[in-house]
XYZ file of C-alpha atoms in Angstrom:
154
model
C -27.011 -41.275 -8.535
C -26.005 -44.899 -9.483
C -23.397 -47.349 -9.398
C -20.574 -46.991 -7.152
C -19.615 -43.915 -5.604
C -16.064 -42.459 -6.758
C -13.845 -42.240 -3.821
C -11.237 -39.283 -4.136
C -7.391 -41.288 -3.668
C -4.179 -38.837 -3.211
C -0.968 -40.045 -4.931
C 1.962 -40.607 -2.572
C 5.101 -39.690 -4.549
C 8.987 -39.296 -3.202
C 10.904 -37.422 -5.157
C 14.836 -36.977 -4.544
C 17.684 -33.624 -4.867
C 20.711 -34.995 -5.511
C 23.689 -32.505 -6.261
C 27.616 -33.855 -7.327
C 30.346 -31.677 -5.913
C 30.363 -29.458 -9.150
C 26.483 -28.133 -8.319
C 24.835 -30.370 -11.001
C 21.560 -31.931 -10.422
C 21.069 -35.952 -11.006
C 17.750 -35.416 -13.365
C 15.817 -37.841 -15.075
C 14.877 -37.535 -19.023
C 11.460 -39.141 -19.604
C 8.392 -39.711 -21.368
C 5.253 -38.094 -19.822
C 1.666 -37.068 -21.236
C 2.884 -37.043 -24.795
C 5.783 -34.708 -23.771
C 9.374 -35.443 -23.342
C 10.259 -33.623 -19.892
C 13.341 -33.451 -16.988
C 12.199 -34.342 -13.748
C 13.982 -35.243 -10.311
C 13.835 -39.206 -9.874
C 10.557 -39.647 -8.675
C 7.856 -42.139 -8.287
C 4.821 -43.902 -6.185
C 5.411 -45.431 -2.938
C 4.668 -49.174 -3.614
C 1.719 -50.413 -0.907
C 3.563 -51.280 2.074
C 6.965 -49.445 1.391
C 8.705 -47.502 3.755
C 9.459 -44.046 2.116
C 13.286 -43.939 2.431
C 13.293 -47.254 0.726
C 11.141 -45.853 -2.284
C 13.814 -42.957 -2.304
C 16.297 -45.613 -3.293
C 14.633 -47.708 -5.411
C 13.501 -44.554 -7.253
C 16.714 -43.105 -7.608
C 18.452 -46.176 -8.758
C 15.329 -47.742 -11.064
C 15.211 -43.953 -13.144
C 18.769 -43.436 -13.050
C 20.650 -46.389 -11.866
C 22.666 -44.405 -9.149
C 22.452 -45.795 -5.630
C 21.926 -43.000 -3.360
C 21.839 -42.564 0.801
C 19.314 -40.241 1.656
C 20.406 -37.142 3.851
C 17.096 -34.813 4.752
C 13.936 -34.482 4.150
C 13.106 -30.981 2.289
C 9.394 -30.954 2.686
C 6.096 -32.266 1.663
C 4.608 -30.734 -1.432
C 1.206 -30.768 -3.192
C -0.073 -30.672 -6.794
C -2.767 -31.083 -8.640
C -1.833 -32.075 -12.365
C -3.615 -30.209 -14.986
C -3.396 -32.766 -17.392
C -5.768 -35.338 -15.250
C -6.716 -33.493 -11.828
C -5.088 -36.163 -9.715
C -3.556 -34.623 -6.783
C -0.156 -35.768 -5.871
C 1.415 -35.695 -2.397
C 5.359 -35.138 -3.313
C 7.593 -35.982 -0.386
C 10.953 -34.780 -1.627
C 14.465 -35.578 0.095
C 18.155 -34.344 -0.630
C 20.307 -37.081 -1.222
C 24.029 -38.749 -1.627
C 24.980 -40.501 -4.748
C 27.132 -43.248 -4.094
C 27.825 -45.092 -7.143
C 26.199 -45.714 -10.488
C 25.527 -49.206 -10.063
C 23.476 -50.070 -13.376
C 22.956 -48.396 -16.799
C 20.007 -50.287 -17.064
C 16.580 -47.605 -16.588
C 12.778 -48.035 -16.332
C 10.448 -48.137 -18.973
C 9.971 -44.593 -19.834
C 13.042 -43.316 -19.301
C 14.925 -41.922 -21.780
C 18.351 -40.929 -19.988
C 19.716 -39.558 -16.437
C 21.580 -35.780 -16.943
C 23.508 -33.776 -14.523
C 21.801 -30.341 -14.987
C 22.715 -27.234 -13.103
C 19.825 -24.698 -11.982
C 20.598 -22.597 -14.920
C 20.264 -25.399 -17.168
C 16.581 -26.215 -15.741
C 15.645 -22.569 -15.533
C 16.595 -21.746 -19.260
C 14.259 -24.575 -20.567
C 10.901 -24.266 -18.196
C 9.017 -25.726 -20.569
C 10.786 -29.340 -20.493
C 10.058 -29.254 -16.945
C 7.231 -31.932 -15.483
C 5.781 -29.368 -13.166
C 6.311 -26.630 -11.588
C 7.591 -28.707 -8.713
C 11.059 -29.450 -9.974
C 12.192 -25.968 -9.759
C 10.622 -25.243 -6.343
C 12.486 -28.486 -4.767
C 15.534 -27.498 -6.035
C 15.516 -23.831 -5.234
C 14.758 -24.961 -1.529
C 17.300 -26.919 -1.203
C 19.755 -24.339 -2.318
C 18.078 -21.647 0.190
C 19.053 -24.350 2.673
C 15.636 -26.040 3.588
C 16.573 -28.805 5.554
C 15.120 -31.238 8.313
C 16.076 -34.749 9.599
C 15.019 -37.892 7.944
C 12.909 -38.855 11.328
C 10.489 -36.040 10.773
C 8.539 -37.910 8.670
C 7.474 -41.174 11.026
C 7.662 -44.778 9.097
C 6.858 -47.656 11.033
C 9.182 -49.405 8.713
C 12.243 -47.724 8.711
């Protein structure tokens, strides 16, 4: 074996469930792999963020909604077919507050309000099979408090 060794890096993703008062989901229209998809905001945890603070920057860089988040729903894993990298999807329920910005990341083509039926009738649009699974949680009530993941910097 030469050269340098490849060392095996997880991805550390947030990813956020936030439902208006008429059971819509905030969803994100984007570009991914070639594909045009719906996914929940979502996105890395920048090197020395504190997750609730990538929850909000997510949320309002993909849709331009400032949210408050609420609970933590649970830590999920994937491995994307497309390129084998294995993410590590820590997904919260959140608050919208306001739209604050039109104004959306590169990438992006649009934020929708969705309902469940609307995401189930169109399974191939979704990113992975993750979207789904987050939501349905949520509705069956998974819910814990924010401190159950430990951040140093929140």
């Amino acid at each position: 074996m030469t050269g340098t060794p490849e060392v095996w890096t997880p991805h550390a993703t947030v990813a956020v469930i936030v439902e208006d008062p008429d059971g819509r989901f905030l969803m994100v229209e984007e570009h991914s792999d070639g594909r045009i998809v719906f996914n929940q905001p979502a996105g890395h945890i920048e090197e020395n963020e504190a997750v609730l603070d990538a929850v909000r920057r997510e949320t309002l860089e993909e849709t331009g909604w400032a949210v408050e988040p609420r609970h933590f729903l649970g830590l999920y894993t994937y491995v994307a077919p497309a390129n084998g990298v294995t993410y590590y999807r820590f997904c919260y329920a959140a608050d919208a507050l306001e739209r604050v910005t039109e104004q959306l990341d590169d990438g992006i083509i649009a934020a929708h309000w969705l309902t469940l039926d609307e995401l189930r009738a169109q399974p191939d649009r979704l990113r992975s099979p993750l979207v789904l699974r987050c939501i349905e949680d949520y509705r069956n009530g998974r819910r814990y408090p924010l401190d159950v993941v430990v951040d140093e910097k929140t």
